[in-house]
Amino acid sequence: QLHLVESGGGLVQPGGSLRLSCAPSGETYSIKTMGWYRQAPGKERESVATITSDGFVNYADSVKGRFTISRDNAKNTVYLQMNSLKPEDTAVYYCNAAIRESLIRLHYNDYWGKGTLVTVSS
């Protein structure tokens, strides 16, 4: 069963940096938009950043200028470089991707990772 595998979370001090990575667990035919979402304790899941297959990006206002999303289409991998981290960035970060699994499957399906915890604390 195809799924998304995230890595790179952890504990970091305010002002520090982390880089998250996410890739499918197996082969895919095509991937459209990939993105990162986060959910803080007691809050709803929110979009952090998304990137299309053509490289168009969109960011939440709260992370503009601090986070950078990128992708390596050859590796089917999406990254989130997080700089100048703040305590309010503490959350579980989820990867999302619209994936067409094979040539015979005409539609794209929505996949989510299990999440990786980012804690920003001194």
mmCIF file of C-alpha atoms in Angstrom:
data_model
loop_
_atom_site.group_PDB
_atom_site.id
_atom_site.type_symbol
_atom_site.label_atom_id
_atom_site.label_comp_id
_atom_site.label_asym_id
_atom_site.label_seq_id
_atom_site.Cartn_x
_atom_site.Cartn_y
_atom_site.Cartn_z
ATOM 1 C CA GLN A 1 0.000 0.000 0.000
ATOM 2 C CA LEU A 2 1.482 3.304 -1.085
ATOM 3 C CA HIS A 3 1.968 5.891 1.624
ATOM 4 C CA LEU A 4 4.012 9.028 2.313
ATOM 5 C CA VAL A 5 7.095 8.872 4.503
ATOM 6 C CA GLU A 6 8.139 11.996 6.389
ATOM 7 C CA SER A 7 11.382 12.709 8.203
ATOM 8 C CA GLY A 8 13.249 15.578 9.820
ATOM 9 C CA GLY A 9 11.152 16.598 12.797
ATOM 10 C CA GLY A 10 12.541 17.100 16.265
ATOM 11 C CA LEU A 11 13.283 19.543 19.056
ATOM 12 C CA VAL A 12 14.867 22.872 18.214
ATOM 13 C CA GLN A 13 15.430 26.102 20.093
ATOM 14 C CA PRO A 14 13.664 29.314 19.059
ATOM 15 C CA GLY A 15 15.478 30.880 16.142
ATOM 16 C CA GLY A 16 16.765 27.533 14.975
ATOM 17 C CA SER A 17 16.205 25.606 11.761
ATOM 18 C CA LEU A 18 14.899 22.239 10.654
ATOM 19 C CA ARG A 19 14.328 20.613 7.286
ATOM 20 C CA LEU A 20 11.493 18.207 6.687
ATOM 21 C CA SER A 21 11.439 15.695 3.846
ATOM 22 C CA CYS A 22 8.640 13.585 2.414
ATOM 23 C CA ALA A 23 8.460 10.998 -0.339
ATOM 24 C CA PRO A 24 6.135 8.163 -1.401
ATOM 25 C CA SER A 25 7.013 4.702 -0.132
ATOM 26 C CA GLY A 26 6.882 3.179 -3.615
ATOM 27 C CA GLU A 27 6.701 3.907 -7.295
ATOM 28 C CA THR A 28 4.237 6.409 -8.686
ATOM 29 C CA TYR A 29 3.202 7.475 -12.183
ATOM 30 C CA SER A 30 2.671 11.172 -11.553
ATOM 31 C CA ILE A 31 2.432 13.594 -8.642
ATOM 32 C CA LYS A 32 0.697 16.927 -8.827
ATOM 33 C CA THR A 33 0.593 19.318 -5.892
ATOM 34 C CA MET A 34 2.604 18.432 -2.798
ATOM 35 C CA GLY A 35 2.395 20.276 0.453
ATOM 36 C CA TRP A 36 2.908 20.541 4.161
ATOM 37 C CA TYR A 37 0.213 21.008 6.760
ATOM 38 C CA ARG A 38 0.434 21.248 10.514
ATOM 39 C CA GLN A 39 -1.743 20.716 13.526
ATOM 40 C CA ALA A 40 -0.933 22.227 16.890
ATOM 41 C CA PRO A 41 -2.475 20.888 20.108
ATOM 42 C CA GLY A 42 -6.085 21.952 20.387
ATOM 43 C CA LYS A 43 -6.127 23.503 16.936
ATOM 44 C CA GLU A 44 -7.321 22.485 13.494
ATOM 45 C CA ARG A 45 -4.986 21.319 10.772
ATOM 46 C CA GLU A 46 -3.797 24.211 8.635
ATOM 47 C CA SER A 47 -1.927 24.571 5.378
ATOM 48 C CA VAL A 48 1.689 25.657 5.735
ATOM 49 C CA ALA A 49 2.999 25.559 2.172
ATOM 50 C CA THR A 50 2.174 23.900 -1.140
ATOM 51 C CA ILE A 51 4.041 23.466 -4.401
ATOM 52 C CA THR A 52 2.721 22.370 -7.788
ATOM 53 C CA SER A 53 4.529 20.094 -10.213
ATOM 54 C CA ASP A 54 5.507 23.239 -12.143
ATOM 55 C CA GLY A 55 7.022 24.821 -9.061
ATOM 56 C CA PHE A 56 4.354 27.340 -8.135
ATOM 57 C CA VAL A 57 4.358 27.827 -4.379
ATOM 58 C CA ASN A 58 1.949 29.140 -1.798
ATOM 59 C CA TYR A 59 2.623 29.904 1.848
ATOM 60 C CA ALA A 60 0.603 30.626 4.934
ATOM 61 C CA ASP A 61 1.098 34.232 6.020
ATOM 62 C CA SER A 62 2.503 33.064 9.335
ATOM 63 C CA VAL A 63 5.508 31.366 7.693
ATOM 64 C CA LYS A 64 6.255 33.669 4.757
ATOM 65 C CA GLY A 65 9.882 34.716 4.742
ATOM 66 C CA ARG A 66 10.877 31.958 7.169
ATOM 67 C CA PHE A 67 9.877 28.679 5.497
ATOM 68 C CA THR A 68 10.760 27.489 2.014
ATOM 69 C CA ILE A 69 9.071 24.613 0.229
ATOM 70 C CA SER A 70 10.809 22.840 -2.625
ATOM 71 C CA ARG A 71 10.587 19.563 -4.493
ATOM 72 C CA ASP A 72 12.816 17.228 -6.440
ATOM 73 C CA ASN A 73 10.603 15.745 -9.142
ATOM 74 C CA ALA A 74 13.213 13.135 -10.049
ATOM 75 C CA LYS A 75 13.076 11.815 -6.488
ATOM 76 C CA ASN A 76 9.365 12.550 -5.928
ATOM 77 C CA THR A 77 10.434 14.324 -2.765
ATOM 78 C CA VAL A 78 9.143 17.498 -1.178
ATOM 79 C CA TYR A 79 11.095 19.491 1.389
ATOM 80 C CA LEU A 80 10.244 22.155 3.908
ATOM 81 C CA GLN A 81 13.144 24.276 5.089
ATOM 82 C CA MET A 82 12.111 26.004 8.299
ATOM 83 C CA ASN A 83 14.229 28.882 9.575
ATOM 84 C CA SER A 84 13.786 31.344 12.421
ATOM 85 C CA LEU A 85 11.511 28.903 14.170
ATOM 86 C CA LYS A 86 9.170 30.180 16.848
ATOM 87 C CA PRO A 87 7.431 28.372 19.704
ATOM 88 C CA GLU A 88 4.136 28.862 17.855
ATOM 89 C CA ASP A 89 5.487 26.695 15.039
ATOM 90 C CA THR A 90 5.292 23.717 17.389
ATOM 91 C CA ALA A 91 2.972 21.173 15.802
ATOM 92 C CA VAL A 92 2.733 17.852 14.065
ATOM 93 C CA TYR A 93 3.634 18.459 10.427
ATOM 94 C CA TYR A 94 1.911 16.360 7.779
ATOM 95 C CA CYS A 95 2.924 15.809 4.189
ATOM 96 C CA ASN A 96 0.260 15.713 1.498
ATOM 97 C CA ALA A 97 0.411 14.774 -2.170
ATOM 98 C CA ALA A 98 -1.954 14.213 -5.080
ATOM 99 C CA ILE A 99 -0.707 11.004 -6.687
ATOM 100 C CA ARG A 100 -1.616 9.048 -9.780
ATOM 101 C CA GLU A 101 -0.321 5.603 -8.912
ATOM 102 C CA SER A 102 0.014 4.091 -12.380
ATOM 103 C CA LEU A 103 -0.719 4.604 -16.065
ATOM 104 C CA ILE A 104 -3.935 2.601 -15.911
ATOM 105 C CA ARG A 105 -5.310 4.672 -13.035
ATOM 106 C CA LEU A 106 -6.652 7.876 -14.522
ATOM 107 C CA HIS A 107 -7.347 9.786 -11.326
ATOM 108 C CA TYR A 108 -5.169 11.389 -8.711
ATOM 109 C CA ASN A 109 -5.682 10.301 -5.120
ATOM 110 C CA ASP A 110 -4.958 12.321 -2.021
ATOM 111 C CA TYR A 111 -2.286 10.894 0.284
ATOM 112 C CA TRP A 112 -1.222 11.950 3.767
ATOM 113 C CA GLY A 113 1.812 11.076 5.828
ATOM 114 C CA LYS A 114 1.556 10.003 9.445
ATOM 115 C CA GLY A 115 3.086 13.257 10.634
ATOM 116 C CA THR A 116 6.345 14.334 12.210
ATOM 117 C CA LEU A 117 6.519 16.342 15.418
ATOM 118 C CA VAL A 118 8.305 19.674 15.457
ATOM 119 C CA THR A 119 8.856 21.194 18.888
ATOM 120 C CA VAL A 120 10.301 24.664 19.250
ATOM 121 C CA SER A 121 11.314 25.282 22.820
ATOM 122 C CA SER A 122 14.212 26.536 24.902
#
